[in-house]
Short mmCIF file of C-alpha atoms in Angstrom, two decimals:
data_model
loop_
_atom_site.label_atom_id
_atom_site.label_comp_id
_atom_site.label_asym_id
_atom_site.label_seq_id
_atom_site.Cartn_x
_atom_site.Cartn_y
_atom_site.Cartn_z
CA UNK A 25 11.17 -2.51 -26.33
CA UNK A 26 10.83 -1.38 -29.97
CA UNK A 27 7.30 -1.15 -30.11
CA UNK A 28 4.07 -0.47 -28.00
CA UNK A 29 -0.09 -0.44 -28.63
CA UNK A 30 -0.66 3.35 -29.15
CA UNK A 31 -4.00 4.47 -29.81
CA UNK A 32 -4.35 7.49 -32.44
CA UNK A 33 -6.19 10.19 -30.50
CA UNK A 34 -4.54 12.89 -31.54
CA UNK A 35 -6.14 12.34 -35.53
CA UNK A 36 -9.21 10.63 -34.38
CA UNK A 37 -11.83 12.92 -34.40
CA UNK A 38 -14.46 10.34 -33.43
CA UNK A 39 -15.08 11.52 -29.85
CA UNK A 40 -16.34 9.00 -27.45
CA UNK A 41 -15.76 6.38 -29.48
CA UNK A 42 -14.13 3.11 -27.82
CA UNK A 43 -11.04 0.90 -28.50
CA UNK A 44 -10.77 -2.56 -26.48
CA UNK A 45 -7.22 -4.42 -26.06
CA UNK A 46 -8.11 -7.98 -24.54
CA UNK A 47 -6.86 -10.86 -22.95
CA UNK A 48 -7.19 -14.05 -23.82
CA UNK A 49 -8.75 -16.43 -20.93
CA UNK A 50 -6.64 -16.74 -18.02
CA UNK A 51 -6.60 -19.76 -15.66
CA UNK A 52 -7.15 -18.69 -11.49
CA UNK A 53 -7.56 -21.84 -10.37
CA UNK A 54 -5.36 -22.38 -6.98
CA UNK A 55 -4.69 -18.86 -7.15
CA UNK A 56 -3.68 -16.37 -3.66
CA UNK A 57 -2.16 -13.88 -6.08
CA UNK A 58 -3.21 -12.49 -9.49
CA UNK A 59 -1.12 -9.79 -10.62
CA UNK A 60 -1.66 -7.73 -13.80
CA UNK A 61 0.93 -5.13 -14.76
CA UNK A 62 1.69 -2.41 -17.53
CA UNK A 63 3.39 0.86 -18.67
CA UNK A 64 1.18 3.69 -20.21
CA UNK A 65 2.56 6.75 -21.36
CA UNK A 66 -0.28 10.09 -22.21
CA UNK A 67 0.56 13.60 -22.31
CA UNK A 68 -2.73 16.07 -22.28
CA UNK A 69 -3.51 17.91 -25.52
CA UNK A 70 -4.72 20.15 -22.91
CA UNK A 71 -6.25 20.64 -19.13
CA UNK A 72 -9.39 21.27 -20.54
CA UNK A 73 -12.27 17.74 -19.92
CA UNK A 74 -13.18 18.27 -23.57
CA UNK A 75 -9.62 16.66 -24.93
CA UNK A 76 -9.62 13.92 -21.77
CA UNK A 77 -8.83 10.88 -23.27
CA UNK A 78 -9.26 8.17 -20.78
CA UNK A 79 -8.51 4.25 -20.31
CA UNK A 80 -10.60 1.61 -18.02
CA UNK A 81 -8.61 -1.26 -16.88
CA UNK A 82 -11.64 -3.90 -15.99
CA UNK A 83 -11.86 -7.64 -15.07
CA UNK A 84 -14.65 -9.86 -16.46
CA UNK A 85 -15.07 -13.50 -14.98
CA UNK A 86 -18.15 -14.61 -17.10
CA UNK A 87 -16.20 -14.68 -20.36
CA UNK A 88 -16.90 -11.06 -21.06
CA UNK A 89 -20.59 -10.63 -20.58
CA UNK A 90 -19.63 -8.11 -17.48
CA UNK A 91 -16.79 -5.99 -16.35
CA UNK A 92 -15.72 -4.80 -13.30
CA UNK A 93 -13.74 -1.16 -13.55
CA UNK A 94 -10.53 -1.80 -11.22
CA UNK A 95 -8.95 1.56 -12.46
CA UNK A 96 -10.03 4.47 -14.42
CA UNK A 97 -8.02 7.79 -14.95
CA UNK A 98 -8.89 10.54 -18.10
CA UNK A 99 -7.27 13.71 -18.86
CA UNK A 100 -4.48 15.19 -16.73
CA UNK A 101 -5.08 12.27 -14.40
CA UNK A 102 -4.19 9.69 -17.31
CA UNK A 103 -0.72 11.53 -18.03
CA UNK A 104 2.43 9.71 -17.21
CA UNK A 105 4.48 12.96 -17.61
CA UNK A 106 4.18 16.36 -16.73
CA UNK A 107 2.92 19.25 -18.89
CA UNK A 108 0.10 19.47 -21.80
CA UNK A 109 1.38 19.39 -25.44
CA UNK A 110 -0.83 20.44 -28.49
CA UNK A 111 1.19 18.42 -31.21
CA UNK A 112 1.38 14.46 -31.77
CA UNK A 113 2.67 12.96 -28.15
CA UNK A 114 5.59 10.08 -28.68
CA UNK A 115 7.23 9.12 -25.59
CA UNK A 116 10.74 9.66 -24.52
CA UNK A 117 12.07 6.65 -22.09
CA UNK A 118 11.69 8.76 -19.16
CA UNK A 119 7.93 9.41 -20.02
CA UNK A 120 6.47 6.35 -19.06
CA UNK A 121 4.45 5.03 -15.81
CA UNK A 122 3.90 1.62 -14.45
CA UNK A 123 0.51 0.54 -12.77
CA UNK A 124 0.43 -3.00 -10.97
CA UNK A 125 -2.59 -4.63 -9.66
CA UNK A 126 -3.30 -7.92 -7.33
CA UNK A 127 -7.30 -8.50 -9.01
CA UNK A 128 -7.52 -11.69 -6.26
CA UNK A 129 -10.09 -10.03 -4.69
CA UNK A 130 -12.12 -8.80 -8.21
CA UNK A 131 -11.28 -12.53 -9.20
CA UNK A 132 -12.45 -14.13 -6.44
CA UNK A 133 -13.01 -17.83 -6.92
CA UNK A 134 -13.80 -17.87 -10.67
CA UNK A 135 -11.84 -20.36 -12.31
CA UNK A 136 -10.80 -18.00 -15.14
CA UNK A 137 -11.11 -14.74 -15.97
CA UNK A 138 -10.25 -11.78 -18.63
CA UNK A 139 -8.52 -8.47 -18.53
CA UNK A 140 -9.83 -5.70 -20.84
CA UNK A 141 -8.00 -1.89 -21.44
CA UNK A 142 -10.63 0.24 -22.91
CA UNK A 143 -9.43 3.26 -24.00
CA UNK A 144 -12.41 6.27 -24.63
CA UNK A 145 -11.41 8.87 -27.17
CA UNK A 146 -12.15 13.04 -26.54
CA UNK A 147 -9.90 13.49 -29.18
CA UNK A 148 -6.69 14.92 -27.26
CA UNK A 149 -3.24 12.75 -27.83
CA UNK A 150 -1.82 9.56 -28.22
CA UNK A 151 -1.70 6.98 -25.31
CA UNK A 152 0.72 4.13 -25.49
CA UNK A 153 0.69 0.57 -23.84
CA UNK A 154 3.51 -2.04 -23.68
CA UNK A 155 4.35 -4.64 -21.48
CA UNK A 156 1.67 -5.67 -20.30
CA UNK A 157 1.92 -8.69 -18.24
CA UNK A 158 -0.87 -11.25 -16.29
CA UNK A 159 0.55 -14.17 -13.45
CA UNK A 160 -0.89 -16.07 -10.81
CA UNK A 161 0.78 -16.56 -7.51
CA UNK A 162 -0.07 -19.75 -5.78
CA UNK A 163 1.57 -19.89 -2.25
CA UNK A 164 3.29 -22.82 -0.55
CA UNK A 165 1.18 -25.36 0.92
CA UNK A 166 3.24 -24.87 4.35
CA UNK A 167 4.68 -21.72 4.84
CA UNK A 168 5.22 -19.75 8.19
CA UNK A 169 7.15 -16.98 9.17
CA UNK A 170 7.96 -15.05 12.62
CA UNK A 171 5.43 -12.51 12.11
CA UNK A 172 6.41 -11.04 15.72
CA UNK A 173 8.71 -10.38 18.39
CA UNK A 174 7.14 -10.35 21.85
CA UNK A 175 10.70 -10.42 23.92
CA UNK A 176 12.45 -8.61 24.20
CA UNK A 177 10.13 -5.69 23.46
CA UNK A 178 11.55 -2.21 22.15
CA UNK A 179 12.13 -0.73 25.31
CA UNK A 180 13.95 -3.38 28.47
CA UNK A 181 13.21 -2.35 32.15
CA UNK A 182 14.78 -5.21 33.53
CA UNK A 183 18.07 -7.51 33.02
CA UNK A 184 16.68 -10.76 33.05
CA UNK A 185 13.77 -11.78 29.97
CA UNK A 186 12.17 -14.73 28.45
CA UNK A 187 12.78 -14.57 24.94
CA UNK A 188 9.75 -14.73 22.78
CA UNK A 189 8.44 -14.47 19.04
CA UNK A 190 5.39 -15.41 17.43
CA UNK A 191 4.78 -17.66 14.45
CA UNK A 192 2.23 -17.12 12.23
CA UNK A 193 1.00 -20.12 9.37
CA UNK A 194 0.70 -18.59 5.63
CA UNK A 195 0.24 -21.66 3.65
CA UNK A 196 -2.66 -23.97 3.14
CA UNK A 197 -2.40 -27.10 5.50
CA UNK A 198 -2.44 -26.91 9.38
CA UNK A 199 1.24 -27.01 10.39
CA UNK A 200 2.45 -29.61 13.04
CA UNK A 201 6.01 -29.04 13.27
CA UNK A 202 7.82 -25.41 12.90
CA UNK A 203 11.37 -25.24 12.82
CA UNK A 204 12.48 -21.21 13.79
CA UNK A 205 15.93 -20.28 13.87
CA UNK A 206 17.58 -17.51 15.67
CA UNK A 207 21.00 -15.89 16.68
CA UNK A 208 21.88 -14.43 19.87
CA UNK A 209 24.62 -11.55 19.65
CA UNK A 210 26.60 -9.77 22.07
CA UNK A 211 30.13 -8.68 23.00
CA UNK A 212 30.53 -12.51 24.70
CA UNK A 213 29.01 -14.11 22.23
CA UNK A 214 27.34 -14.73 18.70
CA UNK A 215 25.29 -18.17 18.99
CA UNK A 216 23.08 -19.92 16.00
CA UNK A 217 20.51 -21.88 17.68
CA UNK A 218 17.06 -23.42 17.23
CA UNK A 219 13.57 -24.51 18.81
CA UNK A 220 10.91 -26.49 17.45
CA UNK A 221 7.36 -25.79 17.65
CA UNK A 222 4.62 -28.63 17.97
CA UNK A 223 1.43 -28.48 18.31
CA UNK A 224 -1.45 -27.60 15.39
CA UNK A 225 -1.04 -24.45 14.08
CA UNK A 226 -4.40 -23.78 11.57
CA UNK A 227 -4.21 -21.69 8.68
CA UNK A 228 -3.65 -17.86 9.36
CA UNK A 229 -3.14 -18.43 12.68
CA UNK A 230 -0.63 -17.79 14.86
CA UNK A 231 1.53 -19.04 18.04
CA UNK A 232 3.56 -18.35 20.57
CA UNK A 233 7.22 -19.71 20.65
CA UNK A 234 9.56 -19.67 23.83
CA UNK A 235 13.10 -19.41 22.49
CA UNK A 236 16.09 -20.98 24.40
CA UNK A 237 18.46 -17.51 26.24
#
């Protein structure tokens, strides 16, 4: 876009001195997924640790009383381009890095929760933010998929096989019914067919399913 955070440390002599970019409050209730994104783009004044500027990407779920560091780079290990540079750093399109992050586990089962980018000055160069982007991912309530497939294997011994793949349950009810659908090719034939599974399939577990040859 036309515009980013950037955070001055290339004129801001006030080493170890902190800047905080916040969230507001985000809902996680019914979440499987929570997925926090952004670009950064830092070019070292220098190699040395005494110009590391560096940024802490935490997660607090008690309204900001505590954070937990999920990422934390400084210096050279902050830079989103190659090279040092001892004038002002402003980013060329190509000079920018994506980070992506599913905090489900950091998150847990707190009903909200807040993201924080501090950003610790050494006094080296300019570090820039944009996009940054929170979302939830709630999965279907019934949702399988052929997680497997037992027969035929990768290597056949012998002509004759009972075709076989297993099922495995990814949403959030125990499944009764599981429709899979398959095609058979060969040089006689190219056949769509079907088989149903019944039974109870619980959540995250899986099943065997015979298919028709």
């Amino acid at each position: 876009g036309a515009a980013s955070a950037r955070i001055r440390f290339y004129d801001y002599s006030n080493s170890n001195h902190n800047d905080w970019l916040l969230s507001p409050a985000v809902t996680a209730t019914n979440a499987d997924s929570i997925i926090l994104s952004f670009d950064r783009a830092y070019r070292p004044y220098s190699t040395s640790a005494t110009f590391a500027d560096s940024l802490d990407v935490m997660i607090s779920t008690d309204c900001g009383t505590t954070f937990t560091s999920i990422w934390k780079a400084g210096g050279v290990g902050l830079a989103s381009t190659t090279g040092t540079t001892t004038s002002a750093f402003t980013p060329t399109a190509a000079q920018w890095a994506n980070l992506r992050f599913d905090v489900k586990s950091v998150v847990g089962n707190a009903p909200s929760f807040l993201v924080a980018l501090r950003a610790v000055n050494k006094f080296g160069n300019n570090l820039y933010l944009d996009n940054i982007n929170i979302y939830t991912v709630e999965n279907g309530r019934r949702d399988a998929r052929v997680s497997q497939i037992i027969d035929p294997a990768g290597k056949l011994c012998v002509r004759s096989l009972t075709p076989r793949v297993q099922i495995t349950n990814l949403g959030k009810d125990t499944l009764k019914t599981v429709k899979v659908m398959y095609r058979f090719v060969s040089a006689a034939a190219n056949v769509l067919d079907s088989v149903t599974y019944n039974g109870s399939l619980p959540i995250g577990s899986s099943a065997t399913v015979t298919l028709k040859a």
